Amino acid sequence: MTSIPLVALVGNPNAGKSALFNALTGARQKIGNYPGVTVERHAGRLALPDGRPVELIDLPGAYSLDPSSPDEEVTRDVVTGAQAGERLPDALVVVVDAANLENHLRFTLQLIALGLPVVVALNMVDLARRDGLEIDPVALARELGVPVVPTVAVRRRGIAELKDAIGGKVTGANLREIQAGRGDGDEFDFTLDARRARAIARRAIVSETPARKFNQRIDAVALHPFFGPLLLAGLLFVMFQAVFAWSEAPMGWIEAAQGWLTSGADGTLADGYFKSFLIDGVINGVGSVLVFLPQILILFFFILLLEATGYMTRAAFLMDRLMARFGLSGSSFIPLLSSFACAIPGIMATRTIADPKDRLTTILIAPLMTCSARLPVYAIIIAAFIPNNSIGPGIGLQGVVLFALYIAGIVGAMGAAFVLRRTVAKGSSASFIMEMPKYQLPMLRDLVLGLWQRAWIFLKRAGTIIFVTTIALWALLSFPQAPEDSPLSQTEYSIAGRVADGLHVVMAPIGFNEEISLALIPAMAAREVAVSALATTYSIDESDEVQAEQSLTQQLQSRWTLPTALAFLAWFVFAPQCLSTIAVTRRETNSWRWPGFMLLYLFVLAYLAAGATYWTAVALGL
Amino acid sequence: MILVSLDDLPLRQSALIAAINWSALSPADAKRLRELGFDEGVTVKPLHRAPFGRDPIACKVGRMTIAVRRAHASAIEVEVPVS
């Protein structure tokens, strides 16, 4: 057992906990999972002023010790020492929003009553001042009986003082002597605690001048019955255009690096399996996916930005009524928007939805949101088959096609929700109660840290799942070696080619060629693998030196028809081609029933959509 | 003093919560409303109504802005001072 003191950050949602965690630990963070649940465990190290190290964990935001979600359950279990795989913290740092003292103090009182040493971080004092609120930390400390440190986490203010206060709570003397006083939340009288909290807040607030209505002024536009929806639609459109426009240059650099590596390996290595493995499998396979990292990061940047500024809940508010028509609520909007980056965090974010049927429906339709793993697939097909024409100032045809694919996913999802809520997920209509946090200018540093974590997860995926499946596919495609005089190409002759033959029987009617049937198999691991699988297939088939230098785009243009390309796009709008999503659905719904159902209905939809697209395109003579 | 339901309170009109009909709300909704500071004697002010059906409503409750559906608002009775 380690002797490093463990300190937990606890607080209400929107108290600025994560920013404080970043300010205290810097970039030295480790993200893991609590055993048995999908709740993320964020841990980091900080050094006290006297040099002693402390392990800090950032607990999920909670409103009370009476949990209504798996996240809140973890928070309660950690602070009461009941969480498997986590020791009882030596001290708590309770993060309180200064501008929301009354409400956050109620949870603080519950936490203090547990009996663990507590330091209160009176956070966002700058925003409170902006609202005309002056708080006396000394009076608050006296009322609560614990140290109170004013902080502005996003501006890194009060951090040294907070470290001092933490140091005072984790001295050797009091370590391991304290036992949690009260074990569960049931004993608390909620209303009594709330009223006590309000009384304490009244005594700690020194002055209150009429607020400068900063939030109201923004909300007057953002929540305006006409301009609000217009602004939301505009923001989303800019976001998707930016994904294409801003990523051009960095994608070029990655492609250049890939080319440089290929020619380097080509010049120095002797011909043979190892060279083929390195160039076709490793460099081209992994590189063809890595090149989409800039687009994925731009998308995550926008989502992190919308969340950090506080706009995301406004979007949920605007969307609630519309979503209600499909049996959902505005609460589903945030998980679904996150699903545009990746369905996995999206499905995990459904935990904030209280109603089980509402939550189940959101989980089942989350894979229909166009996740970033589809971008590589869409991007390569669009680049190859849709002309790069401008159809208006700043609006490109390629961007519009991409936008249309996103819309197709959304329309499909809403249609599915409508049907699911009337059949398998029938229940009382969904509810919507949501806190709308204050607007905030996010710190670039916090955004960069968030992006870095996403990038790291993506690179780890590229480095493991994609790498392994690409290698396995390379092997399946390279063996057995086709004899010189074989009428079949290497791909057709290989093990993979023979497997694809079987699948092709099913896929041929919807316009899929053999290479697509083949690429769909490894793409079950992750959608973006479809691109690297096609790249690997074509680069293995090319014995001719000249043709080998053709890009994947040129290969596709010469081998696919437009109807096939469009059918392929339609397939990827619906197909559940991602094992991680299936696995997380299994964990979140606690049975194989729902992930099984998800696989089935999405494959049926994908087949029908791809078929309809192909037949229509052929009939139109495209 | 006159009593009206929160759903009928005009925008930007402050009022005190007089009574909440907890039994008209689902237990989960009631819990969340309590956690977000809804209680008798608390000041409430509707600020915005969403487009499409004027539902949900964004209300100032204490110092927080909370979005609730009209169904919740109609279970909350508020006191308006008569001017």
XYZ file of C-alpha atoms in Angstrom:
705
model
C 0.000 0.000 0.000
C 1.315 3.395 -0.922
C 1.989 5.975 1.747
C 1.227 8.937 -0.504
C -1.824 10.767 0.856
C -4.952 10.538 -1.289
C -7.054 13.667 -1.712
C -10.384 13.706 -3.580
C -11.926 16.673 -5.392
C -15.701 16.680 -4.854
C -18.431 19.102 -5.767
C -21.588 19.889 -7.673
C -21.579 19.715 -11.456
C -20.524 23.068 -12.961
C -18.459 24.062 -9.895
C -15.318 24.198 -12.045
C -13.879 20.999 -10.588
C -12.064 19.799 -13.689
C -10.423 23.185 -14.253
C -9.261 23.136 -10.637
C -7.974 19.600 -11.107
C -5.997 20.735 -14.165
C -4.655 23.758 -12.266
C -3.510 21.580 -9.352
C -1.972 18.703 -11.285
C -0.970 20.246 -14.613
C -0.710 17.721 -17.391
C 0.372 14.893 -15.095
C -2.911 13.007 -15.295
C -3.889 9.390 -15.597
C -7.308 8.424 -16.884
C -8.508 4.952 -16.014
C -11.726 3.202 -15.112
C -13.247 2.159 -11.834
C -13.536 -1.628 -11.791
C -16.906 -3.005 -12.887
C -18.350 0.337 -13.980
C -17.614 2.591 -16.935
C -17.019 5.668 -14.788
C -13.699 7.292 -15.620
C -11.162 7.714 -12.856
C -9.062 10.863 -13.266
C -5.977 10.868 -11.093
C -2.948 13.136 -10.919
C -0.018 14.069 -8.740
C 0.646 17.377 -7.085
C 3.587 18.527 -4.987
C 2.830 20.364 -1.737
C 4.817 23.548 -0.964
C 7.077 21.480 1.329
C 7.753 19.004 -1.475
C 5.547 16.136 -0.292
C 3.621 14.443 -3.095
C -0.151 13.994 -2.929
C -2.329 11.845 -5.165
C -5.366 13.782 -6.302
C -8.507 12.220 -7.786
C -11.247 14.143 -9.535
C -14.615 12.603 -8.626
C -17.677 12.905 -10.893
C -19.847 15.924 -10.114
C -22.808 15.134 -7.834
C -25.683 17.032 -6.272
C -25.847 14.942 -3.114
C -24.762 11.704 -1.461
C -28.052 10.153 -2.516
C -27.044 9.032 -6.010
C -29.287 9.107 -9.070
C -26.657 7.892 -11.544
C -23.678 5.509 -11.693
C -21.385 8.581 -11.649
C -22.903 9.932 -8.459
C -22.733 6.457 -6.980
C -18.964 6.354 -7.507
C -18.625 9.756 -5.827
C -20.584 8.582 -2.800
C -18.738 5.270 -2.592
C -15.299 6.886 -2.779
C -15.960 9.463 -0.050
C -17.454 6.800 2.217
C -14.655 4.332 1.528
C -17.015 1.822 -0.094
C -15.623 1.982 -3.654
C -13.831 -1.174 -4.771
C -10.301 -0.457 -5.945
C -10.059 2.878 -4.158
C -8.882 3.617 -0.620
C -10.716 6.091 1.602
C -9.322 9.577 0.838
C -7.215 11.237 3.542
C -8.900 14.553 2.842
C -11.546 16.126 0.587
C -11.333 19.332 -1.377
C -14.928 20.462 -1.788
C -15.284 22.748 -4.801
C -17.998 25.359 -4.444
C -19.197 27.865 -7.048
C -19.014 31.235 -5.259
C -21.831 32.589 -7.404
C -24.033 29.702 -6.395
C -23.231 29.434 -2.727
C -26.678 28.534 -1.379
C -27.026 25.491 -3.563
C -23.496 24.156 -3.409
C -23.190 24.568 0.356
C -25.900 21.979 0.902
C -23.729 19.254 -0.596
C -20.726 20.731 1.259
C -22.571 20.304 4.576
C -23.275 16.647 3.707
C -19.614 16.091 2.893
C -18.315 17.817 6.038
C -20.661 15.644 8.104
C -18.823 12.546 6.835
C -15.981 13.388 9.209
C -13.076 13.461 6.752
C -10.732 16.496 6.824
C -12.186 19.051 4.396
C -10.873 22.128 2.593
C -13.387 24.243 0.714
C -12.255 25.819 -2.569
C -14.481 28.855 -3.066
C -14.172 28.791 -6.837
C -15.045 31.266 -9.578
C -14.936 34.252 -7.191
C -14.308 36.415 -10.265
C -17.627 35.434 -11.848
C -19.400 36.019 -8.523
C -17.874 39.510 -8.406
C -18.982 40.067 -11.993
C -22.504 39.315 -10.751
C -22.046 41.895 -7.964
C -21.547 39.318 -5.208
C -18.928 39.839 -2.487
C -18.263 36.900 -0.140
C -16.255 36.888 3.083
C -14.200 33.657 3.073
C -13.268 34.118 6.751
C -16.907 34.298 7.801
C -17.696 31.288 5.623
C -14.823 29.311 7.176
C -16.117 30.201 10.643
C -19.654 29.088 9.762
C -18.522 25.804 8.218
C -15.704 25.075 10.640
C -13.265 24.200 7.820
C -10.633 26.234 5.895
C -11.994 28.167 2.892
C -9.679 29.217 0.037
C -10.941 31.606 -2.678
C -9.848 30.380 -6.136
C -10.281 31.123 -9.820
C -9.309 27.764 -11.276
C -9.394 28.781 -14.940
C -7.068 31.735 -14.253
C -4.836 29.659 -11.920
C -5.553 31.972 -8.976
C -5.501 30.817 -5.341
C -3.786 27.557 -6.289
C -0.727 28.040 -4.042
C -2.966 28.910 -1.079
C -5.116 25.843 -1.779
C -2.020 23.618 -1.818
C -1.023 25.112 1.558
C -4.443 24.303 2.982
C -4.307 20.739 1.597
C -0.857 20.362 3.161
C -2.317 21.330 6.529
C -4.924 18.567 6.233
C -2.657 15.702 5.231
C -0.003 16.014 7.958
C 1.275 12.686 9.207
C -0.573 13.153 12.506
C -4.110 12.827 11.250
C -3.484 10.274 8.509
C -5.464 7.062 8.797
C -6.957 8.032 12.152
C -10.211 9.272 10.797
C -13.013 6.939 9.940
C -15.957 8.003 7.906
C -18.649 9.119 10.304
C -21.828 8.451 8.401
C -22.108 5.753 5.834
C -25.002 6.651 3.604
C -27.051 9.544 2.401
C -30.438 8.319 3.606
C -30.015 9.840 7.048
C -29.775 13.382 5.761
C -32.768 15.595 5.975
C -32.616 17.184 2.580
C -34.826 20.198 3.187
C -33.218 20.947 6.545
C -29.712 20.851 5.020
C -30.832 23.076 2.167
C -32.269 25.671 4.538
C -29.159 25.588 6.748
C -27.016 26.096 3.635
C -29.058 29.125 2.635
C -28.724 30.620 6.127
C -24.929 30.155 6.096
C -24.694 31.685 2.626
C -26.649 34.740 3.797
C -24.185 35.301 6.626
C -21.106 34.859 4.388
C -22.290 37.228 1.664
C -20.934 40.680 2.495
C -22.634 42.702 -0.192
C -24.810 42.192 -3.178
C -25.131 44.918 -5.758
C -27.479 44.649 -8.714
C -25.741 42.322 -11.157
C -24.507 43.362 -14.546
C -26.751 41.129 -16.554
C -23.961 39.484 -18.503
C -25.606 36.072 -18.843
C -29.041 37.441 -19.542
C -27.702 39.556 -22.374
C -26.155 36.561 -24.134
C -29.189 34.403 -23.419
C -31.437 37.100 -24.865
C -29.899 36.154 -28.221
C -28.915 32.509 -27.644
C -32.357 31.533 -26.341
C -34.336 33.919 -28.547
C -37.309 32.146 -30.153
C -36.061 33.090 -33.639
C -32.346 33.955 -33.410
C -31.577 31.141 -30.958
C -32.263 28.238 -33.359
C -30.641 30.236 -36.179
C -27.465 30.689 -34.132
C -27.405 26.976 -33.250
C -27.804 25.917 -36.882
C -25.099 28.404 -37.897
C -22.666 27.152 -35.252
C -23.158 23.539 -36.306
C -22.687 24.423 -39.976
C -19.462 26.363 -39.274
C -18.245 23.415 -37.205
C -18.681 20.934 -40.031
C -17.235 23.251 -42.681
C -14.206 23.867 -40.453
C -13.587 20.147 -40.160
C -12.801 20.126 -43.877
C -11.343 23.598 -44.407
C -8.919 23.817 -41.482
C -7.578 20.315 -41.770
C -6.169 20.577 -45.310
C -2.672 21.771 -44.382
C -1.940 19.448 -41.441
C -3.300 16.489 -43.424
C -0.862 17.379 -46.172
C 2.020 17.272 -43.696
C 1.030 13.835 -42.426
C 0.721 12.520 -45.989
C 4.128 13.983 -46.814
C 5.663 12.273 -43.800
C 4.020 9.004 -44.845
C 5.433 9.343 -48.365
C 8.868 10.134 -47.006
C 8.792 7.026 -44.785
C 7.599 4.830 -47.659
C 10.294 5.957 -50.049
C 12.880 5.710 -47.279
C 11.890 2.117 -46.521
C 11.634 1.312 -50.220
C 15.169 2.508 -50.893
C 16.916 0.898 -47.942
C 15.185 -2.479 -47.544
C 15.577 -5.534 -49.722
C 12.408 -6.804 -51.439
C 10.565 -9.478 -49.493
C 7.897 -10.118 -46.892
C 9.366 -7.739 -44.345
C 9.401 -4.836 -46.775
C 5.870 -5.567 -47.958
C 4.771 -5.860 -44.332
C 6.374 -2.557 -43.364
C 5.192 -0.539 -46.351
C 1.769 -2.072 -47.138
C 0.823 -3.065 -43.609
C 2.386 -0.599 -41.207
C 3.106 2.660 -43.036
C 0.166 2.714 -45.454
C -2.321 0.931 -43.203
C -1.819 2.975 -40.063
C -0.914 6.136 -41.995
C -4.179 6.136 -43.922
C -6.028 6.439 -40.618
C -3.585 8.732 -38.853
C -4.061 11.312 -41.577
C -7.554 12.024 -40.228
C -6.314 13.031 -36.793
C -6.518 16.773 -37.676
C -10.207 16.488 -38.642
C -11.045 14.539 -35.518
C -9.250 17.076 -33.343
C -11.064 20.008 -34.979
C -14.396 18.321 -34.262
C -13.440 17.619 -30.648
C -12.190 21.198 -30.325
C -15.632 22.550 -31.201
C -17.443 20.157 -28.874
C -15.087 20.911 -25.981
C -15.477 24.632 -26.703
C -19.286 24.454 -26.719
C -19.202 22.550 -23.446
C -16.641 24.782 -21.711
C -18.432 28.008 -22.611
C -21.730 26.757 -21.206
C -23.486 26.897 -24.586
C -24.164 23.156 -24.764
C -27.030 23.235 -22.242
C -28.570 26.146 -24.186
C -28.559 23.949 -27.265
C -30.269 21.218 -25.226
C -32.880 23.772 -24.123
C -33.591 24.855 -27.701
C -33.775 21.274 -28.926
C -35.941 19.852 -26.135
C -39.329 20.429 -27.704
C -38.185 19.112 -31.067
C -36.709 15.999 -29.487
C -39.913 15.527 -27.478
C -41.719 14.890 -30.787
C -39.593 11.777 -31.198
C -40.151 10.718 -27.603
C -36.816 12.056 -26.378
C -35.799 15.168 -24.454
C -33.176 17.899 -24.603
C -31.087 15.782 -22.217
C -30.482 13.415 -25.114
C -29.043 16.246 -27.207
C -25.710 16.435 -25.369
C -24.951 12.672 -25.544
C -26.013 12.682 -29.186
C -23.827 15.680 -30.058
C -20.867 14.028 -28.283
C -21.571 10.970 -30.400
C -20.504 13.020 -33.401
C -17.016 12.743 -31.984
C -17.411 9.145 -30.797
C -20.417 7.038 -29.758
C -18.572 5.666 -26.726
C -18.368 8.880 -24.653
C -21.826 9.680 -26.037
C -23.315 6.443 -24.706
C -21.543 6.989 -21.410
C -22.958 10.514 -21.212
C -26.506 9.093 -21.315
C -26.109 8.363 -17.605
C -27.336 11.861 -16.893
C -30.723 10.886 -18.355
C -32.950 9.908 -15.480
C -35.677 7.993 -17.333
C -34.530 4.429 -18.206
C -36.547 4.127 -21.445
C -35.420 7.550 -22.589
C -31.838 6.560 -21.840
C -32.140 3.201 -23.634
C -33.517 4.892 -26.749
C -30.659 7.410 -26.726
C -28.107 4.592 -26.418
C -29.689 2.685 -29.308
C -29.632 5.667 -31.681
C -26.239 7.081 -30.614
C -24.332 5.018 -33.248
C -26.364 6.780 -35.964
C -24.685 10.072 -35.148
C -21.779 10.463 -37.547
C -18.780 9.715 -35.357
C -15.260 10.853 -36.161
C -14.305 7.292 -37.149
C -16.610 7.658 -40.148
C -14.803 10.807 -41.252
C -11.865 8.941 -42.775
C -14.323 6.789 -44.737
C -16.510 9.696 -45.838
C -13.538 11.931 -46.562
C -11.746 9.513 -48.840
C -14.883 8.658 -50.829
C -15.984 12.291 -51.090
C -12.492 13.363 -52.167
C -12.487 10.669 -54.858
C -16.000 10.993 -56.256
C -17.448 14.417 -55.435
C -15.955 17.308 -57.444
C -14.380 20.074 -55.380
C -16.690 22.759 -56.780
C -17.737 25.915 -55.049
C -21.515 26.338 -54.962
C -21.528 29.678 -53.159
C -19.265 32.001 -51.185
C -17.318 29.821 -48.746
C -19.522 26.793 -49.439
C -17.978 23.826 -51.206
C -19.897 20.926 -52.727
C -17.763 18.428 -50.806
C -18.660 20.121 -47.507
C -22.334 20.067 -48.460
C -22.234 16.330 -49.221
C -20.573 15.720 -45.875
C -23.242 17.854 -44.199
C -25.927 15.812 -45.985
C -24.429 12.582 -44.634
C -24.573 14.006 -41.114
C -28.192 15.021 -41.688
C -28.987 11.514 -42.989
C -27.651 10.089 -39.724
C -29.694 12.524 -37.654
C -32.897 11.907 -39.617
C -32.306 8.151 -39.330
C -31.748 8.491 -35.588
C -34.907 10.519 -35.046
C -36.934 8.082 -37.110
C -35.487 5.183 -35.146
C -36.227 6.946 -31.835
C -39.805 7.575 -32.935
C -40.308 3.874 -33.684
C -38.361 2.585 -30.665
C -40.305 4.782 -28.210
C -43.535 3.254 -29.533
C -42.306 -0.329 -29.543
C -39.388 -1.770 -27.578
C -38.753 1.307 -25.394
C -42.330 2.228 -24.677
C -42.862 4.277 -21.514
C -43.964 7.554 -20.028
C -42.753 10.571 -21.954
C -39.244 11.769 -21.205
C -38.564 14.524 -18.708
C -36.238 17.508 -18.912
C -34.754 19.344 -15.938
C -31.357 20.898 -16.438
C -29.066 23.428 -14.814
C -27.887 26.094 -17.254
C -24.425 27.152 -16.098
C -23.027 30.664 -16.456
C -21.240 31.553 -19.667
C -17.494 31.429 -19.325
C -14.516 32.246 -21.463
C -12.631 28.933 -21.481
C -8.872 28.860 -20.970
C -6.942 27.734 -24.010
C -4.828 25.574 -21.720
C -7.815 23.517 -20.538
C -9.014 23.080 -24.136
C -5.558 22.000 -25.281
C -5.333 19.517 -22.421
C -8.750 18.074 -23.319
C -7.716 17.833 -26.972
C -4.430 16.226 -26.073
C -6.286 13.535 -24.099
C -8.573 12.835 -27.092
C -5.618 12.755 -29.456
C -3.816 10.356 -27.170
C -6.820 7.999 -27.031
C -7.060 8.125 -30.845
C -3.353 7.465 -31.293
C -3.568 4.564 -28.877
C -6.428 3.148 -30.957
C -4.448 3.675 -34.170
C -1.489 2.081 -32.460
C -3.339 -0.984 -31.184
C -6.699 -1.960 -32.710
C -6.037 -0.446 -36.110
C -2.440 -1.613 -36.189
C -3.337 -5.177 -35.225
C -6.291 -5.487 -37.600
C -4.282 -3.952 -40.437
C -1.440 -6.393 -39.832
C -3.824 -9.344 -39.587
C -5.482 -8.262 -42.814
C -2.117 -7.835 -44.523
C -1.261 -11.419 -43.544
C -4.626 -12.766 -44.712
C -4.212 -10.923 -48.005
C -0.603 -11.979 -48.614
C -1.036 -15.694 -48.024
C -1.136 -18.015 -49.772
C 0.946 -16.354 -52.456
C -0.698 -16.511 -55.875
C 1.403 -18.456 -58.413
C 2.889 -16.465 -61.337
C 0.505 -17.970 -63.879
C -2.663 -17.609 -61.779
C -5.539 -15.837 -63.518
C -6.609 -14.543 -60.121
C -5.116 -11.446 -58.501
C -3.271 -11.811 -55.203
C -6.281 -10.512 -53.286
C -8.652 -12.975 -54.901
C -6.230 -15.839 -54.334
C -5.586 -15.074 -50.637
C -7.444 -16.428 -47.595
C -9.165 -13.080 -47.096
C -10.269 -13.038 -50.728
C -11.900 -16.428 -50.356
C -13.739 -15.330 -47.201
C -14.877 -12.161 -48.961
C -16.192 -14.325 -51.807
C -18.827 -15.725 -49.452
C -19.821 -12.333 -48.089
C -19.843 -10.868 -51.562
C -22.821 -13.025 -52.514
C -24.887 -11.078 -49.965
C -23.358 -7.685 -50.744
C -23.322 -7.782 -54.554
C -27.020 -6.834 -54.965
C -26.379 -3.470 -53.245
C -23.479 -2.667 -55.550
C -20.575 -3.615 -53.302
C -17.516 -5.045 -55.040
C -15.255 -7.719 -53.628
C -12.775 -5.299 -52.048
C -15.585 -3.601 -50.117
C -16.937 -6.932 -48.876
C -13.411 -7.685 -47.771
C -12.878 -4.311 -46.078
C -16.116 -4.650 -44.104
C -14.757 -7.578 -42.104
C -11.808 -5.860 -40.382
C -13.876 -2.647 -40.204
C -16.009 -4.349 -37.547
C -13.132 -3.578 -35.173
C -13.372 0.128 -35.974
C -14.954 1.912 -38.918
C -11.867 3.810 -40.002
C -10.146 0.475 -40.617
C -12.231 0.235 -43.802
C -9.957 2.872 -45.312
C -6.711 1.243 -44.256
C -8.110 -2.134 -45.372
C -8.822 -0.756 -48.849
C -5.380 0.870 -48.922
C -3.714 -2.392 -47.909
C -5.735 -4.426 -50.424
C -4.942 -2.164 -53.348
C -1.304 -1.731 -52.441
C -0.826 -5.512 -52.234
C -2.533 -6.070 -55.576
C -0.283 -3.629 -57.369
C 2.759 -5.367 -58.694
C 3.202 -2.810 -61.414
C 5.644 -0.126 -60.239
C 3.787 2.761 -61.848
C 0.405 1.829 -60.473
C 1.776 1.286 -56.993
C 2.494 4.971 -56.818
C -1.140 5.865 -57.378
C -2.866 7.229 -54.325
C -5.805 5.432 -52.792
C -8.032 8.161 -54.249
C -6.886 7.389 -57.791
C -7.248 3.655 -57.158
C -10.858 4.173 -56.061
C -11.657 6.404 -59.014
C -10.443 3.808 -61.477
C -12.083 0.814 -59.809
C -15.402 2.012 -58.368
C -18.484 3.399 -60.073
C -20.288 6.420 -58.640
C -23.359 4.369 -57.572
C -21.061 1.971 -55.679
C -19.347 4.875 -53.919
C -22.667 6.424 -52.935
C -24.006 3.075 -51.691
C -20.841 2.655 -49.647
C -21.415 6.082 -48.033
C -25.054 5.198 -47.276
C -23.936 1.915 -45.716
C -21.605 3.739 -43.340
C -24.336 6.154 -42.232
C -26.145 3.226 -40.591
C -23.872 0.213 -40.175
C -22.888 -0.649 -36.568
C -19.281 -1.210 -37.583
C -17.618 -0.764 -34.225
C -17.036 -3.463 -31.640
C -16.204 -0.943 -28.889
C -19.673 0.590 -29.223
C -21.271 -2.846 -28.930
C -19.120 -3.577 -25.865
C -19.980 -0.299 -24.147
C -23.689 -0.827 -24.900
C -23.412 -4.252 -23.294
C -21.863 -2.696 -20.183
C -24.315 0.187 -19.968
C -27.464 -1.904 -20.495
C -26.181 -4.865 -18.515
C -27.228 -7.522 -20.992
C -26.540 -8.824 -24.491
C -30.143 -8.240 -25.461
C -29.817 -4.558 -26.401
C -26.436 -4.658 -28.125
C -27.768 -7.653 -30.087
C -30.873 -5.737 -31.035
C -28.725 -2.729 -31.985
C -26.538 -4.808 -34.310
C -29.543 -6.330 -36.009
C -31.613 -3.204 -36.621
C -28.627 -1.139 -37.760
C -27.398 -3.778 -40.213
C -30.884 -4.084 -41.685
C -31.106 -0.291 -42.019
C -27.615 -0.118 -43.551
C -28.400 -2.802 -46.119
C -31.670 -1.171 -47.120
C -30.146 2.322 -47.290
C -27.151 1.203 -49.343
C -29.405 -0.827 -51.631
C -31.882 1.993 -52.163
C -29.018 4.400 -52.913
C -27.375 2.055 -55.375
C -30.549 1.156 -57.253
C -31.643 4.806 -57.419
C -28.218 5.957 -58.641
C -28.110 3.253 -61.316
C -31.652 4.061 -62.432
C -30.676 7.731 -62.742
C -27.741 6.710 -64.904
C -25.055 8.170 -62.591
C -50.831 38.383 -2.730
C -52.209 36.214 -5.465
C -51.326 32.605 -6.132
C -50.645 31.358 -9.659
C -48.858 28.380 -11.160
C -45.277 28.978 -12.304
C -46.364 28.057 -15.814
C -48.697 31.077 -15.850
C -46.166 33.547 -14.439
C -45.172 36.120 -17.089
C -41.511 36.264 -18.191
C -39.223 38.379 -15.992
C -41.793 38.546 -13.163
C -40.254 37.517 -9.815
C -42.294 35.501 -7.359
C -41.888 33.394 -4.218
C -42.547 29.670 -4.337
C -45.598 29.120 -2.112
C -46.109 25.395 -2.513
C -44.858 22.531 -4.624
C -47.205 19.688 -5.402
C -44.525 16.999 -5.070
C -47.018 14.181 -5.608
C -47.754 15.491 -9.110
C -44.099 14.891 -10.050
C -42.281 11.618 -10.601
C -39.975 10.758 -7.665
C -36.888 11.254 -9.876
C -38.078 14.660 -11.079
C -38.987 15.716 -7.538
C -35.525 14.766 -6.312
C -33.759 16.665 -9.098
C -35.905 19.778 -8.522
C -35.058 19.686 -4.808
C -31.370 19.275 -5.598
C -31.461 22.262 -7.893
C -32.864 24.450 -5.151
C -36.638 24.362 -5.658
C -38.189 24.812 -2.221
C -40.939 26.796 -0.574
C -39.876 30.382 0.124
C -37.318 30.498 -2.706
C -37.485 33.290 -5.297
C -38.205 32.192 -8.844
C -38.314 34.166 -12.106
C -39.089 32.756 -15.561
C -36.545 34.155 -18.055
C -37.006 32.402 -21.382
C -39.379 30.081 -23.097
C -38.029 27.810 -25.790
C -39.197 28.183 -29.378
C -41.666 25.587 -30.699
C -44.457 25.402 -28.127
C -43.020 27.754 -25.445
C -41.704 24.661 -23.683
C -39.372 24.202 -21.719
C -39.000 27.291 -19.523
C -35.670 28.647 -18.233
C -36.184 29.962 -14.695
C -33.948 31.811 -12.319
C -34.141 29.871 -9.026
C -32.073 31.434 -6.284
C -28.907 32.224 -8.222
C -29.167 29.405 -10.762
C -30.861 29.201 -14.105
C -32.784 25.949 -14.424
C -34.658 24.615 -17.418
C -37.899 22.793 -16.578
C -40.780 21.578 -18.675
C -44.169 23.231 -18.458
C -45.482 20.060 -16.812
C -43.116 20.686 -13.873
C -43.887 24.392 -13.744
C -47.596 23.726 -13.444
C -46.961 21.714 -10.252
C -45.288 24.747 -8.662
C -47.476 27.421 -7.091
C -46.012 30.911 -6.663
C -47.010 34.065 -4.770
C -47.089 37.301 -6.740
C -47.242 40.590 -4.832
C -50.179 42.699 -5.999
C -48.996 46.146 -6.995
